[in-house]
Structure formats: structure tokens, C-alpha cells
Coordinates of C-alpha atoms in Angstrom, one line a residue:
Chain A
X179 CA 111.9 110.8 93.4
X180 CA 113.6 108.4 91.2
X181 CA 114.3 104.9 92.2
X182 CA 117.9 103.9 92.5
X183 CA 118.7 101.1 90.1
X184 CA 119.4 97.9 91.8
X185 CA 121.8 95.4 90.9
X186 CA 120.0 93.0 88.6
X187 CA 118.4 96.0 86.7
X188 CA 121.8 97.1 86.7
X189 CA 122.5 94.1 84.9
X190 CA 119.6 94.1 82.7
X191 CA 120.4 97.9 81.3
X192 CA 124.0 96.6 80.6
X193 CA 122.6 93.7 78.4
X194 CA 120.0 96.2 76.6
X195 CA 122.8 98.3 75.7
X196 CA 125.2 95.5 74.9
X197 CA 122.0 94.1 72.5
X198 CA 121.6 97.5 71.1
X199 CA 125.0 97.5 69.9
X200 CA 125.4 94.2 68.3
X201 CA 121.7 94.7 66.6
X202 CA 123.4 97.8 65.1
X203 CA 126.7 96.4 64.1
X204 CA 125.3 93.1 63.2
X205 CA 123.2 94.6 60.5
X206 CA 124.7 97.4 58.2
X207 CA 122.4 99.8 60.5
X208 CA 125.8 101.2 62.2
X209 CA 126.9 102.8 58.8
X210 CA 124.3 105.7 59.3
X211 CA 125.8 106.5 62.8
X212 CA 129.5 106.0 62.7
X213 CA 132.4 105.1 59.9
X214 CA 133.1 101.8 58.7
X215 CA 135.8 100.3 60.9
X216 CA 133.9 100.8 63.8
X217 CA 131.8 97.8 63.2
X218 CA 134.3 95.2 65.0
X219 CA 135.0 97.5 68.0
X220 CA 130.9 97.7 68.3
X221 CA 130.6 93.8 68.3
X222 CA 133.3 93.4 70.7
X223 CA 131.9 96.0 73.3
X224 CA 128.3 94.9 73.0
X225 CA 129.6 91.0 73.5
X226 CA 131.7 92.6 76.3
X227 CA 128.7 94.5 77.7
X228 CA 126.7 91.1 77.7
X229 CA 129.2 89.1 79.4
X230 CA 129.1 91.9 81.9
X231 CA 125.4 91.8 82.6
X232 CA 125.5 88.0 83.4
X233 CA 127.0 88.5 86.8
X234 CA 124.3 90.5 88.4
X235 CA 121.3 88.8 86.1
X236 CA 122.4 85.3 87.6
X237 CA 122.6 86.4 91.1
X238 CA 119.3 88.5 91.3
X239 CA 118.0 86.1 94.3
X240 CA 121.2 87.1 96.6
X241 CA 120.9 90.0 99.0
X242 CA 120.6 93.4 96.7
X243 CA 124.4 94.0 96.4
X244 CA 127.4 92.6 97.8
X245 CA 129.5 95.1 96.4
X246 CA 127.9 98.0 98.8
X247 CA 129.3 96.4 102.1
X248 CA 132.6 97.7 101.0
X249 CA 133.5 100.7 99.4
X250 CA 133.5 103.8 101.5
X251 CA 132.6 105.7 98.1
X252 CA 129.0 104.4 98.5
X253 CA 128.2 106.7 101.5
X254 CA 128.3 109.3 99.4
X255 CA 124.9 108.5 98.0
X256 CA 123.0 111.4 98.3
X257 CA 125.7 113.4 96.3
X258 CA 125.4 111.8 93.2
X259 CA 121.8 110.8 93.0
X260 CA 119.3 113.4 91.9
X261 CA 116.5 112.4 94.3
X262 CA 119.0 112.5 97.3
X263 CA 116.4 110.0 99.3
X264 CA 119.1 109.2 101.5
X265 CA 119.1 105.6 100.3
X266 CA 123.0 105.7 100.2
X267 CA 123.1 103.3 97.1
X268 CA 126.1 103.4 94.9
X269 CA 124.6 103.6 91.6
X270 CA 123.9 107.4 90.2
X271 CA 120.4 107.6 88.9
X272 CA 121.2 108.6 85.6
X273 CA 122.0 105.3 85.2
X274 CA 118.3 105.0 84.2
X275 CA 119.4 107.0 81.0
X276 CA 121.0 103.6 79.9
X277 CA 117.6 102.8 78.4
X278 CA 117.6 105.7 76.1
X279 CA 119.6 104.4 73.4
X280 CA 118.0 101.5 73.0
X281 CA 114.5 102.9 73.0
X282 CA 115.6 105.2 70.4
X283 CA 117.4 102.5 68.5
X284 CA 114.5 100.1 68.6
X285 CA 111.5 102.3 68.1
X286 CA 112.9 105.5 66.2
X287 CA 115.6 103.4 64.3
X288 CA 116.9 106.9 63.3
X289 CA 117.7 107.1 59.4
X290 CA 120.8 108.3 58.0
X291 CA 121.3 112.1 57.9
X292 CA 119.4 113.8 55.0
X293 CA 118.0 117.1 53.9
X294 CA 117.2 118.6 56.9
X295 CA 120.5 118.8 58.2
X296 CA 122.4 119.1 54.8
X297 CA 119.9 122.3 54.5
X298 CA 121.1 123.5 57.6
X299 CA 124.4 122.9 57.3
X300 CA 124.7 124.1 53.7
X301 CA 126.8 127.4 54.4
X302 CA 129.3 125.5 56.7
X303 CA 131.6 124.3 54.0
X304 CA 134.1 126.3 52.6
X305 CA 137.0 125.1 50.5
X306 CA 137.4 121.1 49.7
X307 CA 140.7 119.6 50.2
X308 CA 142.1 117.5 47.7
X309 CA 140.7 114.0 47.2
X310 CA 143.2 111.2 48.2
X311 CA 142.2 109.0 45.0
X312 CA 141.9 110.9 41.8
X313 CA 139.4 109.7 39.2
X314 CA 140.7 109.5 35.8
X315 CA 138.7 112.0 33.5
X316 CA 138.4 111.4 29.6
X317 CA 137.1 109.3 27.2
X318 CA 133.6 109.4 25.5
X319 CA 131.0 108.2 28.4
X320 CA 130.0 110.3 31.3
X321 CA 132.6 109.5 34.2
X322 CA 131.2 108.9 37.8
X323 CA 132.4 111.0 40.3
X324 CA 132.0 111.5 43.9
X325 CA 130.5 115.0 44.9
X326 CA 133.4 116.1 47.0
X327 CA 135.6 115.5 44.1
X328 CA 133.7 117.3 41.5
X329 CA 133.6 120.6 43.9
X330 CA 137.5 120.4 44.0
X331 CA 138.1 119.8 40.4
X332 CA 135.8 122.9 40.0
X333 CA 137.4 124.8 42.9
X334 CA 140.9 124.4 41.1
X335 CA 139.5 125.0 37.6
X336 CA 140.7 121.7 36.4
X337 CA 140.9 121.7 32.5
X338 CA 139.9 118.0 32.1
X339 CA 136.5 119.1 33.5
X340 CA 135.8 121.3 30.3
X341 CA 133.1 119.5 27.8
X342 CA 133.5 116.1 30.2
X343 CA 130.2 114.5 31.1
X344 CA 129.9 113.5 34.6
X345 CA 127.4 111.6 36.7
X346 CA 127.0 112.6 40.5
X347 CA 125.1 110.5 42.9
X348 CA 123.6 111.8 45.8
X349 CA 120.2 112.5 47.8
X350 CA 118.1 115.9 46.8
X351 CA 118.3 119.0 49.1
X352 CA 116.5 121.9 48.8
X353 CA 117.6 125.9 48.2
X354 CA 116.0 128.8 48.0
X355 CA 113.3 129.1 45.1
X356 CA 113.3 126.3 43.0
X357 CA 116.8 125.6 43.5
X358 CA 118.0 122.1 44.3
X359 CA 121.4 120.5 45.1
X360 CA 122.6 116.6 44.6
X361 CA 124.1 116.3 47.9
X362 CA 126.2 114.0 50.1
X363 CA 126.9 114.0 53.5
X364 CA 130.3 113.2 54.8
X365 CA 131.6 111.9 58.4
X366 CA 134.8 112.2 60.2
X367 CA 134.2 110.2 63.5
X368 CA 130.4 109.7 64.2
X369 CA 127.2 111.5 62.7
X370 CA 127.7 114.5 65.1
X371 CA 130.7 115.6 63.2
X372 CA 128.6 115.5 59.5
X373 CA 129.5 118.0 56.7
X374 CA 127.3 118.7 53.6
X375 CA 128.8 118.5 50.0
X376 CA 126.5 119.6 47.4
X377 CA 126.3 120.7 43.8
X378 CA 123.6 122.8 42.4
X379 CA 121.6 121.1 39.6
X380 CA 120.8 123.4 36.5
X381 CA 118.2 122.6 34.1
X382 CA 116.1 119.9 35.4
X383 CA 112.7 119.7 37.2
X384 CA 113.3 119.2 41.1
X385 CA 112.6 115.9 42.9
X386 CA 111.2 115.2 46.1
X387 CA 113.8 116.1 49.1
X388 CA 115.5 113.4 50.0
X389 CA 114.9 111.0 46.8
X390 CA 118.3 109.7 45.7
X391 CA 119.2 110.6 42.1
X392 CA 122.0 110.1 39.8
X393 CA 122.4 113.4 37.6
X394 CA 124.4 113.5 34.6
X395 CA 125.6 116.6 33.0
X396 CA 128.5 119.0 32.4
X397 CA 130.2 121.7 34.8
X398 CA 128.9 125.0 34.3
X399 CA 132.5 127.0 33.8
X400 CA 133.6 129.4 36.3
X401 CA 131.1 128.2 38.8
X402 CA 132.7 127.2 42.5
X403 CA 136.0 128.8 42.1
X404 CA 135.3 131.5 44.0
X405 CA 133.6 131.5 48.1
X406 CA 131.0 130.3 48.5
X407 CA 132.1 127.6 46.1
X408 CA 128.5 126.9 44.5
X409 CA 129.2 124.6 42.0
X410 CA 126.6 124.3 39.0
X411 CA 125.9 121.2 37.1
X412 CA 124.2 121.7 33.7
X413 CA 122.1 118.6 33.8
X414 CA 121.4 116.5 30.8
X415 CA 119.6 113.8 32.6
X416 CA 118.3 113.1 36.1
X417 CA 117.7 109.3 36.9
X418 CA 116.1 108.5 40.4
X419 CA 118.3 105.8 42.1
X420 CA 118.3 103.5 44.8
X421 CA 119.9 104.1 47.7
X422 CA 123.1 103.2 48.3
X423 CA 124.5 100.6 51.3
X424 CA 126.9 103.8 52.3
X425 CA 125.3 107.0 52.1
X426 CA 128.2 109.0 53.3
X427 CA 131.1 109.6 51.1
Chain B
X274 CA 108.8 108.8 74.4
X275 CA 109.3 111.0 77.3
X276 CA 106.8 109.1 79.2
X277 CA 108.1 105.8 78.8
X278 CA 111.3 107.2 80.5
X279 CA 110.0 108.5 83.6
X280 CA 107.5 106.1 84.6
X281 CA 109.7 103.1 84.5
X282 CA 111.7 104.4 87.3
X283 CA 108.7 105.7 89.3
X284 CA 107.7 101.8 89.9
X285 CA 107.9 100.6 93.5
X286 CA 110.8 98.3 93.6
X287 CA 109.8 96.5 96.8
X288 CA 106.8 94.7 95.9
X289 CA 106.6 90.8 95.3
X290 CA 107.6 91.7 91.4
X291 CA 110.8 93.3 91.7
X292 CA 112.1 96.3 90.0
X293 CA 114.0 93.9 87.5
X294 CA 110.9 91.9 86.2
X295 CA 109.2 95.5 85.8
X296 CA 111.9 97.2 83.9
X297 CA 112.0 94.0 81.7
X298 CA 108.7 94.5 81.0
X299 CA 109.2 97.9 79.9
X300 CA 112.0 96.8 77.5
X301 CA 110.2 94.2 75.9
X302 CA 107.5 96.7 75.4
X303 CA 109.9 98.8 73.8
X304 CA 111.4 96.4 71.4
X305 CA 107.7 94.9 70.4
X306 CA 105.6 97.5 70.7
X307 CA 108.3 100.4 69.0
X308 CA 106.9 100.2 65.9
X309 CA 103.7 101.0 66.4
X310 CA 104.2 104.5 67.8
X311 CA 107.5 105.1 65.3
X312 CA 105.4 106.5 62.2
X313 CA 104.2 109.5 65.2
X314 CA 107.7 110.0 65.7
X315 CA 109.1 110.9 62.3
X316 CA 109.4 114.7 62.1
X317 CA 112.9 115.4 60.3
X318 CA 114.0 117.7 63.6
X319 CA 113.2 114.3 65.8
X320 CA 114.8 112.0 63.5
X321 CA 118.2 114.2 62.9
X322 CA 118.5 114.4 66.7
X323 CA 117.9 110.8 67.3
X324 CA 120.4 109.9 64.6
X325 CA 122.9 112.0 65.9
X326 CA 122.2 111.3 69.7
X327 CA 122.6 107.6 68.7
X328 CA 125.7 108.2 66.9
X329 CA 127.5 109.8 69.9
X330 CA 126.5 107.0 72.2
X331 CA 127.6 104.2 69.4
X332 CA 130.8 106.3 68.7
X333 CA 131.7 106.7 72.5
X334 CA 130.6 103.4 74.2
X335 CA 133.4 101.1 72.7
X336 CA 135.9 103.7 73.6
X337 CA 134.3 103.8 77.3
X338 CA 134.2 99.9 77.5
X339 CA 138.1 100.0 76.4
X340 CA 138.9 102.7 79.2
X341 CA 137.2 100.7 82.0
X342 CA 138.8 97.7 80.7
X343 CA 142.3 99.2 81.0
X344 CA 141.5 101.1 84.5
X345 CA 140.4 97.6 85.8
X346 CA 143.9 96.2 84.6
X347 CA 145.4 99.4 86.3
X348 CA 142.9 98.5 89.3
X349 CA 143.8 95.0 89.6
X350 CA 146.3 93.4 87.8
X351 CA 149.2 96.0 87.8
X352 CA 150.9 96.0 91.1
X353 CA 151.8 99.0 93.3
X354 CA 155.7 98.5 92.3
X355 CA 155.2 99.0 88.7
X356 CA 153.1 101.9 89.2
X357 CA 155.5 103.7 91.5
X358 CA 158.6 102.8 89.0
X359 CA 156.7 104.0 86.2
X360 CA 155.4 107.8 87.9
X361 CA 158.3 109.9 89.2
X362 CA 158.2 110.1 93.1
X363 CA 158.0 114.0 92.8
X364 CA 154.8 115.2 91.9
X365 CA 155.5 118.5 90.8
X366 CA 157.8 116.7 88.0
X367 CA 155.0 113.9 87.7
X368 CA 152.6 116.4 86.4
X369 CA 154.3 117.1 83.2
X370 CA 155.5 113.5 82.9
X371 CA 151.7 112.6 82.9
X372 CA 150.8 115.0 80.5
X373 CA 153.5 113.7 77.9
X374 CA 152.4 110.3 78.7
X375 CA 149.0 110.9 77.0
X376 CA 150.2 110.8 73.8
X377 CA 150.1 107.1 74.6
X378 CA 146.5 106.6 74.6
X379 CA 145.1 107.2 71.2
X380 CA 141.3 107.1 71.8
X381 CA 138.4 109.5 72.3
X382 CA 138.0 111.4 75.7
X383 CA 135.5 108.8 76.9
X384 CA 138.2 106.4 77.8
X385 CA 140.2 108.4 79.7
X386 CA 137.8 109.4 82.5
X387 CA 137.6 105.8 84.1
X388 CA 141.4 105.3 83.7
X389 CA 142.2 108.6 85.5
X390 CA 139.5 107.1 88.1
X391 CA 141.8 104.0 88.5
X392 CA 145.0 105.5 88.8
X393 CA 143.5 107.5 91.8
X394 CA 142.6 104.6 93.3
X395 CA 145.7 103.1 93.0
X396 CA 147.1 106.1 95.2
X397 CA 148.6 107.9 92.5
X398 CA 148.5 111.8 93.1
X399 CA 145.0 113.0 91.8
X400 CA 147.0 116.0 90.2
X401 CA 148.6 113.5 88.5
X402 CA 145.9 111.4 87.4
X403 CA 143.8 114.4 86.0
X404 CA 146.7 115.9 84.1
X405 CA 146.6 112.7 82.5
X406 CA 142.8 112.8 82.2
X407 CA 143.1 116.3 80.4
X408 CA 146.1 115.7 78.2
X409 CA 145.4 112.1 76.4
X410 CA 142.4 112.6 74.3
X411 CA 143.8 115.9 72.9
X412 CA 147.9 115.3 72.3
X413 CA 147.9 111.5 70.8
X414 CA 149.1 110.7 67.7
X415 CA 145.3 110.2 66.1
X416 CA 144.6 113.9 67.0
X417 CA 148.0 115.3 65.9
X418 CA 147.4 113.5 62.4
X419 CA 143.7 114.5 62.0
X420 CA 144.4 118.1 62.7
X421 CA 147.3 117.9 60.3
X422 CA 144.6 116.7 57.7
X423 CA 142.1 119.3 58.6
X424 CA 145.0 122.1 58.2
X425 CA 146.7 121.0 55.4
X426 CA 150.4 122.9 55.3
X427 CA 149.4 124.8 58.3
X428 CA 152.3 123.2 60.7
X429 CA 151.7 126.2 63.1
X430 CA 148.4 125.1 64.0
X431 CA 148.9 121.7 64.8
X432 CA 151.9 122.5 67.0
X433 CA 150.1 125.4 68.4
X434 CA 147.1 122.8 69.2
X435 CA 149.7 120.3 71.2
X436 CA 151.5 123.0 73.3
X437 CA 148.2 124.7 74.6
X438 CA 146.6 121.2 75.1
X439 CA 149.7 120.1 77.1
X440 CA 149.8 123.5 78.7
X441 CA 146.3 123.3 80.1
X442 CA 147.0 119.9 81.2
X443 CA 150.2 120.4 83.4
X444 CA 148.6 124.0 84.5
X445 CA 145.5 122.3 85.9
X446 CA 147.5 119.4 87.3
X447 CA 149.5 122.0 89.0
X448 CA 146.7 123.7 90.4
X449 CA 145.3 120.5 92.0
X450 CA 148.6 119.8 93.2
X451 CA 148.6 123.0 95.1
X452 CA 144.9 122.2 96.3
X453 CA 146.3 119.3 98.0
X454 CA 143.8 117.5 100.2
X455 CA 141.4 120.3 100.0
X456 CA 140.2 119.1 96.5
X457 CA 136.7 118.1 97.2
X458 CA 137.4 114.6 95.0
X459 CA 135.1 111.7 95.9
X460 CA 137.2 108.9 97.9
X461 CA 137.6 106.6 95.3
X462 CA 138.2 103.1 96.7
X463 CA 138.5 99.4 95.2
X464 CA 135.2 98.0 94.5
X465 CA 135.5 94.7 96.4
X466 CA 138.3 93.9 98.8
X467 CA 141.0 91.5 98.6
X468 CA 139.1 88.4 99.8
X469 CA 137.2 87.9 96.4
X470 CA 139.0 86.5 93.3
X471 CA 140.7 88.4 90.8
X472 CA 138.1 87.5 88.4
X473 CA 135.4 88.7 90.4
X474 CA 136.7 92.0 90.9
X475 CA 138.1 92.4 87.6
X476 CA 134.4 92.0 86.6
X477 CA 132.7 93.9 89.5
X478 CA 135.5 97.0 89.0
X479 CA 134.9 96.7 85.1
X480 CA 131.0 97.0 85.8
X481 CA 131.2 99.6 88.7
X482 CA 133.5 102.2 86.6
X483 CA 131.1 101.6 83.5
X484 CA 127.8 102.1 85.2
X485 CA 129.4 105.3 86.9
X486 CA 130.0 106.6 83.7
X487 CA 127.8 105.6 81.3
X488 CA 124.7 107.1 82.1
X489 CA 126.3 110.7 82.1
X490 CA 127.8 109.9 78.9
X491 CA 124.0 109.5 77.7
X492 CA 123.0 112.6 79.3
X493 CA 125.7 114.2 77.7
X494 CA 125.1 112.8 74.4
X495 CA 121.2 114.1 74.8
X496 CA 122.5 117.8 74.9
X497 CA 125.4 117.3 72.2
X498 CA 122.8 116.3 69.7
X499 CA 120.3 118.9 70.5
X500 CA 122.8 121.6 70.1
X501 CA 124.1 119.8 66.9
X502 CA 120.8 119.7 65.6
X503 CA 119.0 123.1 66.4
X504 CA 121.9 125.8 67.1
X505 CA 122.5 127.2 63.8
X506 CA 125.9 127.9 62.7
X507 CA 124.6 131.2 61.4
X508 CA 124.2 132.6 65.3
X509 CA 127.8 131.5 66.1
X510 CA 129.1 133.2 62.7
X511 CA 127.7 136.6 63.5
X512 CA 130.3 137.4 66.2
X513 CA 133.3 136.4 64.2
X514 CA 134.6 139.4 63.6
X515 CA 135.1 140.5 67.4
X516 CA 138.5 138.9 68.8
X517 CA 137.4 138.4 72.5
X518 CA 133.4 137.3 71.6
X519 CA 134.9 135.0 69.0
X520 CA 137.2 133.3 71.3
X521 CA 134.4 133.0 74.3
X522 CA 131.6 131.7 71.5
X523 CA 134.1 129.0 70.3
X524 CA 134.6 127.9 73.7
X525 CA 131.4 127.7 74.7
X526 CA 130.6 125.9 71.5
X527 CA 133.3 123.4 72.0
X528 CA 131.9 122.8 75.4
X529 CA 128.1 122.1 74.4
X530 CA 128.9 120.5 70.9
X531 CA 130.9 117.8 72.6
X532 CA 132.8 116.4 69.5
X533 CA 135.2 113.5 69.3
X534 CA 138.9 115.1 69.5
X535 CA 139.6 113.2 66.6
X536 CA 137.1 115.0 64.2
X537 CA 136.8 118.5 65.8
X538 CA 139.5 119.8 63.5
X539 CA 137.5 119.2 60.6
X540 CA 134.9 121.4 62.2
X541 CA 137.2 123.9 63.3
X542 CA 138.7 124.3 60.1
X543 CA 134.8 125.1 58.6
X544 CA 134.5 128.3 60.7
X545 CA 136.4 130.2 58.3
X546 CA 135.1 133.7 59.5
X547 CA 137.1 133.2 62.9
X548 CA 140.3 133.7 63.6
X549 CA 143.1 131.0 63.8
X550 CA 143.1 131.7 67.6
X551 CA 139.3 131.2 68.0
X552 CA 139.8 128.1 66.0
X553 CA 142.6 127.1 68.2
X554 CA 140.4 127.6 71.5
X555 CA 137.8 125.4 70.0
X556 CA 140.4 122.7 69.4
X557 CA 141.8 123.0 73.0
X558 CA 138.8 123.5 75.2
X559 CA 136.8 120.8 73.4
X560 CA 139.0 117.4 74.3
X561 CA 139.8 119.0 77.8
X562 CA 136.2 119.8 78.5
X563 CA 132.5 119.1 76.9
X564 CA 129.2 118.7 78.2
X565 CA 129.7 114.8 77.8
X566 CA 132.9 114.8 79.8
X567 CA 131.7 117.4 82.4
X568 CA 128.6 115.1 83.0
X569 CA 131.1 111.6 83.2
X570 CA 133.3 113.6 85.6
X571 CA 130.8 114.6 87.9
X572 CA 129.7 110.7 88.0
X573 CA 133.3 109.4 88.7
X574 CA 134.7 112.2 91.1
X575 CA 131.6 113.6 92.4
X576 CA 129.4 116.8 91.9
X577 CA 131.3 119.3 94.5
X578 CA 134.8 118.3 92.3
X579 CA 133.2 118.9 89.0
X580 CA 132.0 122.3 89.9
X581 CA 135.3 123.3 90.4
X582 CA 137.1 121.5 88.0
X583 CA 134.7 122.4 85.1
X584 CA 135.1 126.1 84.9
X585 CA 138.9 126.1 86.0
X586 CA 140.0 123.4 83.1
X587 CA 137.9 125.8 80.6
X588 CA 139.4 129.1 81.7
X589 CA 143.1 127.5 81.8
X590 CA 142.2 126.2 77.9
X591 CA 140.8 129.7 76.8
X592 CA 144.0 131.5 78.3
X593 CA 146.4 128.8 77.2
X594 CA 145.1 128.7 73.8
X595 CA 144.8 132.6 73.5
X596 CA 148.2 132.7 74.5
X597 CA 149.9 130.3 72.5
X598 CA 147.5 131.8 69.5
X599 CA 149.1 135.2 70.2
X600 CA 152.4 133.9 70.2
X601 CA 152.6 131.3 67.1
X602 CA 149.5 132.2 64.9

């Protein structure tokens, strides 16, 4: 049997969820889970949840819940409560689950997606679509390129890639044998729809999984044009770098 | 982890120390004691599940808050006259109008559930409100644009998605209309009666709607994150060659993986082994029904209703998408 959620406790649960949203959006932690523009919606809805929690919290000493005196809806208590103890309370008992996001956020503080998911999703990705902004190639020094754009240039066999030194930055994920990849995840809405973009690195010792590296090298001609679009970078140097603030591309 | 969850609810509420105090104590333990257990919980499977779970909850909560605010406005601020002027009196006609009106709510599906609830509360025919619920997440401009971006140059897929989603919503709406009062919908009434102040009623309605949907949202997120993390796509790809099995697998996958309707087109596009019709099924079933929505609808409209509504919507969505796919793609 699971005890019904009483009104003051409802307030507490809402407050907890609101606090979790504010904490995640107030630090840069939200970038691990959702896209950048969600910061303000998260702050606003977190604040609204706190406000909403004030009502029930401030009148805790009153009779349990004035709202129960009204709605005919609440007569159906047994219907949506899992325990069905005939308590007749209106709030579903799954409401207890509202503590779960907070527990996960505070205890686990989940990191950004890394090699575990990237390796599982490695074969999902197919053709890469054209980047919205193209980086200009050419010049003497190596050019910093997003992993996705590099894959796209290889896929369309862009002549600018020939002999061009490029630097790709990402985390390390493993393949079969001694293969390793410089990898970036990309999210559309939230981390649930993440896709892995990766470029195989040739000619360098493989670092630890999930280590952030900048790999400088040149495209191995002919790789990444045909499915499964595995692009190979012949590495001249591999440098361990700090993890960037925004890990998704 | 699980212990914390199951133990808290078991504490008796009727001692001299109230339930709230005990829960508050539990939360403090979580906030300050969490760091002690954290090192034991860092397997990559578990942290990946946690990231995706938290991501789904965090992504959906602002949309749910938006939804319950709009729903409270509909419940309390809008006058009956305005509502009646907007909605055609003839319900058979009002169903397709509600479907097209879905274009005007650019948001995730989570926002639509409390809004549909409040429309019913205000005396709109359930069939009309439910049509809006099904159409809004699938046909709004944000979804159309993201579909066009995910399938560059393939306007037939974008059009097919729009048509099949609208068709699903309208067909289910007409079915609900034909059932009339036999629809086992939980009776939805105003949360507080007219004697309280508008401000009190507004706050009570927002809180009521949020509490009734959010627990179910978390439950849906738990399941969807598990599917997302642990079910390898390779299993799904094995049936890609078979037309019927491919379509059914994509429908099932859309239901369990519960993606945001604004980003599911990108995932659909990545299933290259599947036929275009199977991809279309994925994009039509997903916004109309998934594990997160089914869970929230059971919370808002009652379990008996959800048991009829959920399979009906999935069936209609698969049929509409297959038909439109066969015609257009």
C-alpha cells in the first residue's frame, strides 16, 4: 500500500521539483540535458512551481484539503490510486514519483552523454546533412572543424579537404579491435534524441574512453563517401584537452 | 536508490509528526547525503539512463507548466460566451475544426493534455477536445519545419505526415463523438467552486492539473529512458525488410521511446533501412500516443478511458499513416 500524497506534501514535492529546475538551469548543468534556449523556460517554470508550492505549504495546519470538499472527481479515488485503499483522495499515488528527478539530479548528477551511448548508437547515423554555416578552408595552419562538418565535407568529396590540415575536437569512443574515434553527440530537443557523429583516427595511440582530445591531421581520401560513411583522419598529433562547456555539437 | 523511493511512502501519515515533515527529512537526506552514495552509482549504463531520464523530465516540465497555465486560463478566465463563439455548435463539424486549430499550439505533447482536460471541464464536447489533443503536437509549425529539415527536399514526407496526423485526430474524434456518453471519461469539474476568489481558483486549478499529470510524466520518462538506453537499434533493424512487421515495429518503437514531436523526425530519418511508410508510421504514432502520454492521459481522464483510447489511437494512427504512405510515398 502506498500512502496518499497529502496537500502539504504535494507542496513540498512541487517545491522540490521547482528547486531542481532552478538549480539545473542556474548552473550550466542544463546543457547536458537540453538545448541552450531552454534555460529561460526552465528558470521561469521552476520559479512558478515554487510559487505554486507556497499555497499548500503555508496552510498546512488547516484541515487536510479544502479542495476535496468540492470536485465530484475526487469520488473516483480508487480508480487512479494504485493501492486502492478506499481513501478517496484525489491525488494519484504516482505523484510520489515527483521526488525521482530530484533524487537523480542531486545524488547522481548525471554527466553529459559520452562513449557508452555513442558506441551503442554508432551505426544509427547515416548521411550527414549540409551544415548551416560553412567554415572556410585553406591557409597554412590547421583549420578547426566541427566533427559533423568534416563528415559532410568527406561525404560530398569536397576538393578543399585535400591535403588540408584540420583539427577535430571531441571525446574518445572505441570501435572494434584497436579502433578509436573522435566523437561528438548532437541533440535536437533533449538528450533522448541524441545522435553520435564520429571520425575514425588512424596512426595514433588510443587514449582512454571519454577523454577529450583535439586531433590534428588530414582526411584519408576516399573514406566516408559511401555508406556506412566511416571517415578516417590520418592523425599528425593528438592533444588531450579540457572538456568544453557545451559538449554537444 | 529504489529503497529511498519505496520507503518514504510507507511512513504512516497520521503520527504526531506529519507526513510532510518525514518527506522533508527524506529530501534533506537526499540533498546532503547524496554525495556519499554517488560513487557507487556510476556504471555507464546507469548514468546514461539517468541523463536521458532527467533530460526528458527537464524538457517536458516547462511545456507541462505552460499547458497547465493555459488550461487554468481556459478554465477560469475565458467566458463561456467566448468559447462557444470559437467552437462550432455542430460537433461533427467542430471535430475537424479542432484538428486544424492544433496548428496554433507550437509545443510538446505534454502541454496538450491539461489543455484538453480544461476544455472538457468547460463543457466542450470530449470528442472535440480530444481531437485537439491528438492534432496539436503533430501538425504545429515547429513540427512541420523540423520534419522538413530532417527530410531535406522530400516534401511528400512532410505533407504525408501532416495529412496522416490530422486524419488520425479527426477519425478518433468522430469515433469518440459516436460513443457519446458511453465514453468512460472521468468526470472533470472545476477544482474550486465560484465562492473562492479568482486568484485562489487559478492557483488551485494549476496545481491540481500539474499534480495530476506530472507524476505520470515521470513514470513515462522512466520507461522511455530505459528503452532509449538499453534497446539496441540493431534489434529493430532486423525487421526492416518486411513491410508489415516493419510498420508494426516502428509503431511500437514510437510508443515506447516517447520522443518529443519536434525532434522525432531526425530519429525517423536515421532509420534508413526502413521504408518511407514505416518512417511515416513512426512520426504519426509518436506525437499522437506514447508511453508518456498514455500515462498522463490515464492520470487526467481515468484508467478506464485510457484502456480504450490508447489502443484506438495507435490503431488509427498506423492505419492512417499506412494509407497515406501508400498513396503519397
